[in-house]
Amino acid sequence: NAGVTQTPKFQVLKTGQSMTLQCAQDMNHEYMSWYRQDPGMGLRLIHYSVGAGITDQGEVPNGYNVSRSTTEDFPLRLLSAAPSQTSVYFCASSYALAGGSLTNTGELFFGEGSRLTVL
Amino acid sequence: DQQVKQNSPSLSVQEGRISILNCDYTNSMFDYFLWYKKYPAEGPTFLISISSIKDKNEDGRFTVFLNKSAKHLSLHIVPSQPGDSAVYFCAAESGTYKYIFGTGTRLKVLA
């Protein structure tokens, strides 16, 4: 059981380049999300999705795009990378109740992270 | 504006003693709280949670206490073990599908 798989684990970009961080889960979770972790800032929600074809913004969405064409995959796109996007990125998934709560299990399953450096 | 605060960036505790990690929040509408543990180069993993209808939840060596009037929760680890050395994040459910995380506390358990 692979859980949540993120690729790549490490990436170095130049300012202005574009790239996509991949995230896949094999637990048939409806809910998927992307967080970034920065020193002294904790984990901040970038975008999330409650099912295929549905996405919404989190706390820090600027500079990032997402799409959800399948239940399994939730890629995060940086269209024009900036040094401020240097961070560790985590994808997370969970069950989601129809009522909109994540509290049936109280648990997000995280990937191992992708460390991105923008020069 | 940090809605979930972990004011202690780090904590050191002797093996076998109690570790107490604290978390404060500002929004009284938060009704579900979780603790996650993170080792270096790994993703966070779920540890324990508590609903606002409770004031305590236990799971083995881990107990979470919630004081709604003070908007404060704490995680107690008894007894602490060297394998507990990690960064601990508290999180609060902020409306539908959104968790707000604190900045984390690095726990070091000394053998």
PDB file of C-alpha atoms in Angstrom:
ATOM      1  CA  ASN A   1       0.000   0.000   0.000  1.00  0.00           C
ATOM      2  CA  ALA A   2       1.866   3.088  -1.271  1.00  0.00           C
ATOM      3  CA  GLY A   3      -0.353   5.703   0.417  1.00  0.00           C
ATOM      4  CA  VAL A   4       0.470   9.218  -0.830  1.00  0.00           C
ATOM      5  CA  THR A   5       3.313   9.453  -3.329  1.00  0.00           C
ATOM      6  CA  GLN A   6       4.990  12.721  -4.273  1.00  0.00           C
ATOM      7  CA  THR A   7       7.479  13.324  -7.062  1.00  0.00           C
ATOM      8  CA  PRO A   8      10.056  14.695  -7.397  1.00  0.00           C
ATOM      9  CA  LYS A   9      11.583  14.679  -3.917  1.00  0.00           C
ATOM     10  CA  PHE A  10      14.047  17.434  -4.790  1.00  0.00           C
ATOM     11  CA  GLN A  11      14.019  20.097  -7.497  1.00  0.00           C
ATOM     12  CA  VAL A  12      16.061  23.205  -8.255  1.00  0.00           C
ATOM     13  CA  LEU A  13      14.529  25.816 -10.538  1.00  0.00           C
ATOM     14  CA  LYS A  14      15.563  29.164 -11.898  1.00  0.00           C
ATOM     15  CA  THR A  15      13.310  32.164 -11.450  1.00  0.00           C
ATOM     16  CA  GLY A  16      10.625  32.172 -14.125  1.00  0.00           C
ATOM     17  CA  GLN A  17      10.753  28.465 -14.883  1.00  0.00           C
ATOM     18  CA  SER A  18       7.656  26.329 -14.601  1.00  0.00           C
ATOM     19  CA  MET A  19       7.216  22.891 -13.113  1.00  0.00           C
ATOM     20  CA  THR A  20       4.664  20.477 -11.763  1.00  0.00           C
ATOM     21  CA  LEU A  21       4.805  18.634  -8.468  1.00  0.00           C
ATOM     22  CA  GLN A  22       3.016  15.322  -8.782  1.00  0.00           C
ATOM     23  CA  CYS A  23       0.865  13.730  -6.094  1.00  0.00           C
ATOM     24  CA  ALA A  24      -0.904  10.400  -6.271  1.00  0.00           C
ATOM     25  CA  GLN A  25      -2.818   8.421  -3.653  1.00  0.00           C
ATOM     26  CA  ASP A  26      -4.107   4.868  -3.799  1.00  0.00           C
ATOM     27  CA  MET A  27      -6.539   5.003  -0.872  1.00  0.00           C
ATOM     28  CA  ASN A  28      -9.539   6.193  -2.891  1.00  0.00           C
ATOM     29  CA  HIS A  29      -9.650   9.406  -0.862  1.00  0.00           C
ATOM     30  CA  GLU A  30     -11.949  12.117  -2.110  1.00  0.00           C
ATOM     31  CA  TYR A  31     -10.085  14.913  -0.347  1.00  0.00           C
ATOM     32  CA  MET A  32      -6.588  15.985  -1.420  1.00  0.00           C
ATOM     33  CA  SER A  33      -4.562  19.048  -0.549  1.00  0.00           C
ATOM     34  CA  TRP A  34      -1.209  20.762  -0.897  1.00  0.00           C
ATOM     35  CA  TYR A  35       0.698  22.415   1.940  1.00  0.00           C
ATOM     36  CA  ARG A  36       3.973  24.251   2.091  1.00  0.00           C
ATOM     37  CA  GLN A  37       6.255  24.216   5.108  1.00  0.00           C
ATOM     38  CA  ASP A  38       8.528  27.146   5.786  1.00  0.00           C
ATOM     39  CA  PRO A  39      10.744  27.806   8.839  1.00  0.00           C
ATOM     40  CA  GLY A  40       8.761  29.507  11.580  1.00  0.00           C
ATOM     41  CA  MET A  41       5.539  29.335   9.545  1.00  0.00           C
ATOM     42  CA  GLY A  42       4.309  25.811  10.082  1.00  0.00           C
ATOM     43  CA  LEU A  43       2.243  24.125   7.388  1.00  0.00           C
ATOM     44  CA  ARG A  44       0.130  26.407   5.224  1.00  0.00           C
ATOM     45  CA  LEU A  45      -2.647  25.228   2.923  1.00  0.00           C
ATOM     46  CA  ILE A  46      -2.163  26.148  -0.746  1.00  0.00           C
ATOM     47  CA  HIS A  47      -5.054  24.444  -2.559  1.00  0.00           C
ATOM     48  CA  TYR A  48      -7.390  21.581  -1.897  1.00  0.00           C
ATOM     49  CA  SER A  49      -9.894  19.372  -3.708  1.00  0.00           C
ATOM     50  CA  VAL A  50     -12.940  17.516  -2.433  1.00  0.00           C
ATOM     51  CA  GLY A  51     -13.280  15.322  -5.492  1.00  0.00           C
ATOM     52  CA  ALA A  52     -12.521  15.013  -9.189  1.00  0.00           C
ATOM     53  CA  GLY A  53     -13.252  18.253 -10.984  1.00  0.00           C
ATOM     54  CA  ILE A  54     -13.517  20.316  -7.775  1.00  0.00           C
ATOM     55  CA  THR A  55     -10.725  22.507  -6.413  1.00  0.00           C
ATOM     56  CA  ASP A  56     -10.553  25.496  -4.092  1.00  0.00           C
ATOM     57  CA  GLN A  57      -8.014  27.889  -2.628  1.00  0.00           C
ATOM     58  CA  GLY A  58      -6.363  27.632   0.749  1.00  0.00           C
ATOM     59  CA  GLU A  59      -4.405  30.228   2.711  1.00  0.00           C
ATOM     60  CA  VAL A  60      -1.564  30.862   0.232  1.00  0.00           C
ATOM     61  CA  PRO A  61      -2.792  30.066  -3.314  1.00  0.00           C
ATOM     62  CA  ASN A  62      -1.030  32.815  -5.272  1.00  0.00           C
ATOM     63  CA  GLY A  63       1.489  31.549  -7.810  1.00  0.00           C
ATOM     64  CA  TYR A  64       0.088  28.011  -7.836  1.00  0.00           C
ATOM     65  CA  ASN A  65      -2.451  26.177  -9.971  1.00  0.00           C
ATOM     66  CA  VAL A  66      -4.085  22.810  -9.400  1.00  0.00           C
ATOM     67  CA  SER A  67      -6.437  20.483 -11.213  1.00  0.00           C
ATOM     68  CA  ARG A  68      -8.155  17.231 -10.265  1.00  0.00           C
ATOM     69  CA  SER A  69      -9.062  15.134 -13.269  1.00  0.00           C
ATOM     70  CA  THR A  70      -9.017  11.815 -11.382  1.00  0.00           C
ATOM     71  CA  THR A  71      -9.582  10.735  -7.780  1.00  0.00           C
ATOM     72  CA  GLU A  72      -5.974   9.510  -7.550  1.00  0.00           C
ATOM     73  CA  ASP A  73      -3.979  12.491  -8.812  1.00  0.00           C
ATOM     74  CA  PHE A  74      -3.645  16.097  -7.676  1.00  0.00           C
ATOM     75  CA  PRO A  75      -0.742  17.918  -9.369  1.00  0.00           C
ATOM     76  CA  LEU A  76       0.505  21.315  -8.219  1.00  0.00           C
ATOM     77  CA  ARG A  77       1.765  23.655 -10.927  1.00  0.00           C
ATOM     78  CA  LEU A  78       4.129  26.581 -10.591  1.00  0.00           C
ATOM     79  CA  LEU A  79       3.745  28.592 -13.778  1.00  0.00           C
ATOM     80  CA  SER A  80       6.567  31.086 -13.161  1.00  0.00           C
ATOM     81  CA  ALA A  81       8.690  30.146 -10.170  1.00  0.00           C
ATOM     82  CA  ALA A  82       9.853  32.830  -7.734  1.00  0.00           C
ATOM     83  CA  PRO A  83      12.443  32.607  -4.923  1.00  0.00           C
ATOM     84  CA  SER A  84       9.578  33.082  -2.430  1.00  0.00           C
ATOM     85  CA  GLN A  85       8.311  29.658  -3.508  1.00  0.00           C
ATOM     86  CA  THR A  86      11.424  27.950  -2.137  1.00  0.00           C
ATOM     87  CA  SER A  87       9.895  25.577   0.370  1.00  0.00           C
ATOM     88  CA  VAL A  88       9.067  22.002   1.250  1.00  0.00           C
ATOM     89  CA  TYR A  89       5.765  20.949  -0.254  1.00  0.00           C
ATOM     90  CA  PHE A  90       3.498  18.265   1.155  1.00  0.00           C
ATOM     91  CA  CYS A  91       0.534  16.604  -0.456  1.00  0.00           C
ATOM     92  CA  ALA A  92      -2.098  15.160   1.870  1.00  0.00           C
ATOM     93  CA  SER A  93      -5.306  13.208   1.427  1.00  0.00           C
ATOM     94  CA  SER A  94      -8.236  12.107   3.550  1.00  0.00           C
ATOM     95  CA  TYR A  95     -11.708  10.688   3.527  1.00  0.00           C
ATOM     96  CA  ALA A  96     -14.349  13.389   3.220  1.00  0.00           C
ATOM     97  CA  LEU A  97     -17.906  13.141   4.399  1.00  0.00           C
ATOM     98  CA  ALA A  98     -20.743  14.546   2.379  1.00  0.00           C
ATOM     99  CA  GLY A  99     -21.301  17.054   5.168  1.00  0.00           C
ATOM    100  CA  GLY A 100     -17.929  18.625   4.496  1.00  0.00           C
ATOM    101  CA  SER A 101     -16.125  17.436   7.577  1.00  0.00           C
ATOM    102  CA  LEU A 102     -12.765  15.748   7.722  1.00  0.00           C
ATOM    103  CA  THR A 103     -13.438  14.611  11.226  1.00  0.00           C
ATOM    104  CA  ASN A 104     -14.620  11.091  10.548  1.00  0.00           C
ATOM    105  CA  THR A 105     -11.099   9.871  11.021  1.00  0.00           C
ATOM    106  CA  GLY A 106      -9.491  13.147  12.043  1.00  0.00           C
ATOM    107  CA  GLU A 107      -6.539  12.285   9.897  1.00  0.00           C
ATOM    108  CA  LEU A 108      -4.703  13.643   6.912  1.00  0.00           C
ATOM    109  CA  PHE A 109      -2.316  11.221   5.227  1.00  0.00           C
ATOM    110  CA  PHE A 110       0.793  13.062   4.062  1.00  0.00           C
ATOM    111  CA  GLY A 111       3.349  12.298   1.399  1.00  0.00           C
ATOM    112  CA  GLU A 112       7.056  12.451   2.175  1.00  0.00           C
ATOM    113  CA  GLY A 113       7.468  15.942   0.793  1.00  0.00           C
ATOM    114  CA  SER A 114       9.120  17.666  -2.152  1.00  0.00           C
ATOM    115  CA  ARG A 115      11.917  20.143  -1.488  1.00  0.00           C
ATOM    116  CA  LEU A 116      11.906  22.937  -4.038  1.00  0.00           C
ATOM    117  CA  THR A 117      14.639  25.570  -4.395  1.00  0.00           C
ATOM    118  CA  VAL A 118      14.118  28.544  -6.694  1.00  0.00           C
ATOM    119  CA  LEU A 119      17.287  30.471  -7.528  1.00  0.00           C
TER     120      LEU A 119
ATOM    121  CA  ASP B   1      -2.348  36.625  11.976  1.00  0.00           C
ATOM    122  CA  GLN B   2      -1.471  33.245  13.448  1.00  0.00           C
ATOM    123  CA  GLN B   3      -4.725  31.573  14.497  1.00  0.00           C
ATOM    124  CA  VAL B   4      -2.974  28.524  15.941  1.00  0.00           C
ATOM    125  CA  LYS B   5       0.118  29.217  17.997  1.00  0.00           C
ATOM    126  CA  GLN B   6       2.808  27.010  19.414  1.00  0.00           C
ATOM    127  CA  ASN B   7       4.886  29.441  21.405  1.00  0.00           C
ATOM    128  CA  SER B   8       7.667  27.047  22.326  1.00  0.00           C
ATOM    129  CA  PRO B   9       9.866  26.321  19.303  1.00  0.00           C
ATOM    130  CA  SER B  10      11.735  23.611  21.174  1.00  0.00           C
ATOM    131  CA  LEU B  11      11.594  21.444  24.279  1.00  0.00           C
ATOM    132  CA  SER B  12      14.086  19.050  25.858  1.00  0.00           C
ATOM    133  CA  VAL B  13      13.010  16.323  28.264  1.00  0.00           C
ATOM    134  CA  GLN B  14      14.772  13.456  29.981  1.00  0.00           C
ATOM    135  CA  GLU B  15      13.785   9.953  28.946  1.00  0.00           C
ATOM    136  CA  GLY B  16      11.062   8.571  31.173  1.00  0.00           C
ATOM    137  CA  ARG B  17       9.761  11.995  32.206  1.00  0.00           C
ATOM    138  CA  ILE B  18       6.637  13.757  30.975  1.00  0.00           C
ATOM    139  CA  SER B  19       6.685  15.931  27.856  1.00  0.00           C
ATOM    140  CA  ILE B  20       4.068  18.674  27.670  1.00  0.00           C
ATOM    141  CA  LEU B  21       3.566  20.468  24.390  1.00  0.00           C
ATOM    142  CA  ASN B  22       1.252  23.458  24.292  1.00  0.00           C
ATOM    143  CA  CYS B  23      -0.937  25.031  21.660  1.00  0.00           C
ATOM    144  CA  ASP B  24      -3.161  28.115  21.752  1.00  0.00           C
ATOM    145  CA  TYR B  25      -5.798  29.180  19.288  1.00  0.00           C
ATOM    146  CA  THR B  26      -7.712  32.390  18.734  1.00  0.00           C
ATOM    147  CA  ASN B  27     -10.899  31.341  16.948  1.00  0.00           C
ATOM    148  CA  SER B  28     -13.640  30.055  19.253  1.00  0.00           C
ATOM    149  CA  MET B  29     -15.365  28.480  16.234  1.00  0.00           C
ATOM    150  CA  PHE B  30     -12.660  25.834  15.925  1.00  0.00           C
ATOM    151  CA  ASP B  31     -14.245  22.570  17.025  1.00  0.00           C
ATOM    152  CA  TYR B  32     -11.758  19.837  16.211  1.00  0.00           C
ATOM    153  CA  PHE B  33      -8.074  19.639  16.983  1.00  0.00           C
ATOM    154  CA  LEU B  34      -5.298  17.272  16.026  1.00  0.00           C
ATOM    155  CA  TRP B  35      -1.651  16.635  16.779  1.00  0.00           C
ATOM    156  CA  TYR B  36       0.809  15.471  14.158  1.00  0.00           C
ATOM    157  CA  LYS B  37       4.361  14.246  14.561  1.00  0.00           C
ATOM    158  CA  LYS B  38       7.043  14.850  11.966  1.00  0.00           C
ATOM    159  CA  TYR B  39      10.449  13.235  11.636  1.00  0.00           C
ATOM    160  CA  PRO B  40      13.135  14.795   9.395  1.00  0.00           C
ATOM    161  CA  ALA B  41      12.703  14.087   5.677  1.00  0.00           C
ATOM    162  CA  GLU B  42       9.286  12.532   6.256  1.00  0.00           C
ATOM    163  CA  GLY B  43       5.723  13.768   6.023  1.00  0.00           C
ATOM    164  CA  PRO B  44       3.740  14.502   9.182  1.00  0.00           C
ATOM    165  CA  THR B  45       1.851  11.568  10.678  1.00  0.00           C
ATOM    166  CA  PHE B  46      -1.339  11.736  12.707  1.00  0.00           C
ATOM    167  CA  LEU B  47      -0.947  11.248  16.420  1.00  0.00           C
ATOM    168  CA  ILE B  48      -4.150  12.049  18.286  1.00  0.00           C
ATOM    169  CA  SER B  49      -7.217  14.255  18.010  1.00  0.00           C
ATOM    170  CA  ILE B  50      -9.914  15.774  20.179  1.00  0.00           C
ATOM    171  CA  SER B  51     -13.353  17.166  19.552  1.00  0.00           C
ATOM    172  CA  SER B  52     -14.533  20.307  21.304  1.00  0.00           C
ATOM    173  CA  ILE B  53     -17.246  18.302  23.077  1.00  0.00           C
ATOM    174  CA  LYS B  54     -14.498  16.582  25.078  1.00  0.00           C
ATOM    175  CA  ASP B  55     -11.803  17.913  27.357  1.00  0.00           C
ATOM    176  CA  LYS B  56      -9.490  14.909  27.256  1.00  0.00           C
ATOM    177  CA  ASN B  57      -8.543  12.105  24.906  1.00  0.00           C
ATOM    178  CA  GLU B  58      -6.034   9.348  25.571  1.00  0.00           C
ATOM    179  CA  ASP B  59      -4.183   6.943  23.335  1.00  0.00           C
ATOM    180  CA  GLY B  60      -1.518   4.926  25.085  1.00  0.00           C
ATOM    181  CA  ARG B  61       1.283   7.226  26.217  1.00  0.00           C
ATOM    182  CA  PHE B  62      -0.340  10.232  24.543  1.00  0.00           C
ATOM    183  CA  THR B  63      -3.060  12.389  26.088  1.00  0.00           C
ATOM    184  CA  VAL B  64      -4.501  15.575  24.678  1.00  0.00           C
ATOM    185  CA  PHE B  65      -6.260  18.076  26.954  1.00  0.00           C
ATOM    186  CA  LEU B  66      -8.550  20.815  25.707  1.00  0.00           C
ATOM    187  CA  ASN B  67      -9.478  23.927  27.668  1.00  0.00           C
ATOM    188  CA  LYS B  68     -12.071  25.715  25.564  1.00  0.00           C
ATOM    189  CA  SER B  69     -12.462  28.708  27.833  1.00  0.00           C
ATOM    190  CA  ALA B  70      -8.716  29.371  27.606  1.00  0.00           C
ATOM    191  CA  LYS B  71      -8.543  28.342  23.943  1.00  0.00           C
ATOM    192  CA  HIS B  72      -5.663  26.085  24.852  1.00  0.00           C
ATOM    193  CA  LEU B  73      -4.736  22.503  24.228  1.00  0.00           C
ATOM    194  CA  SER B  74      -1.812  20.451  25.337  1.00  0.00           C
ATOM    195  CA  LEU B  75      -0.256  17.132  24.443  1.00  0.00           C
ATOM    196  CA  HIS B  76       1.194  15.029  27.238  1.00  0.00           C
ATOM    197  CA  ILE B  77       3.601  12.198  26.509  1.00  0.00           C
ATOM    198  CA  VAL B  78       4.243   9.861  29.426  1.00  0.00           C
ATOM    199  CA  PRO B  79       6.775   8.384  29.661  1.00  0.00           C
ATOM    200  CA  SER B  80       8.843  10.125  27.028  1.00  0.00           C
ATOM    201  CA  GLN B  81      11.099   7.954  24.878  1.00  0.00           C
ATOM    202  CA  PRO B  82      14.028   8.862  22.612  1.00  0.00           C
ATOM    203  CA  GLY B  83      11.916   7.789  19.597  1.00  0.00           C
ATOM    204  CA  ASP B  84       9.484  10.580  20.457  1.00  0.00           C
ATOM    205  CA  SER B  85      12.091  13.139  19.388  1.00  0.00           C
ATOM    206  CA  ALA B  86      10.417  14.926  16.477  1.00  0.00           C
ATOM    207  CA  VAL B  87       8.599  18.111  15.553  1.00  0.00           C
ATOM    208  CA  TYR B  88       5.014  18.215  16.805  1.00  0.00           C
ATOM    209  CA  PHE B  89       2.337  20.276  15.084  1.00  0.00           C
ATOM    210  CA  CYS B  90      -1.082  21.051  16.445  1.00  0.00           C
ATOM    211  CA  ALA B  91      -3.869  21.786  13.987  1.00  0.00           C
ATOM    212  CA  ALA B  92      -7.439  23.079  14.186  1.00  0.00           C
ATOM    213  CA  GLU B  93     -10.276  22.499  11.769  1.00  0.00           C
ATOM    214  CA  SER B  94     -11.144  25.864  10.310  1.00  0.00           C
ATOM    215  CA  GLY B  95     -14.423  25.509   8.503  1.00  0.00           C
ATOM    216  CA  THR B  96     -15.081  22.980   5.817  1.00  0.00           C
ATOM    217  CA  TYR B  97     -12.063  21.007   4.637  1.00  0.00           C
ATOM    218  CA  LYS B  98      -9.439  23.337   6.078  1.00  0.00           C
ATOM    219  CA  TYR B  99      -6.928  22.683   8.792  1.00  0.00           C
ATOM    220  CA  ILE B 100      -4.860  25.493  10.273  1.00  0.00           C
ATOM    221  CA  PHE B 101      -1.502  24.305  11.591  1.00  0.00           C
ATOM    222  CA  GLY B 102       0.704  25.774  14.261  1.00  0.00           C
ATOM    223  CA  THR B 103       4.379  26.484  13.704  1.00  0.00           C
ATOM    224  CA  GLY B 104       5.544  23.337  15.462  1.00  0.00           C
ATOM    225  CA  THR B 105       7.551  22.431  18.573  1.00  0.00           C
ATOM    226  CA  ARG B 106      10.740  20.425  18.273  1.00  0.00           C
ATOM    227  CA  LEU B 107      10.876  17.848  21.065  1.00  0.00           C
ATOM    228  CA  LYS B 108      14.167  16.283  22.031  1.00  0.00           C
ATOM    229  CA  VAL B 109      14.075  13.376  24.471  1.00  0.00           C
ATOM    230  CA  LEU B 110      17.438  12.869  26.091  1.00  0.00           C
ATOM    231  CA  ALA B 111      18.560   9.328  26.889  1.00  0.00           C
TER     232      ALA B 111
END
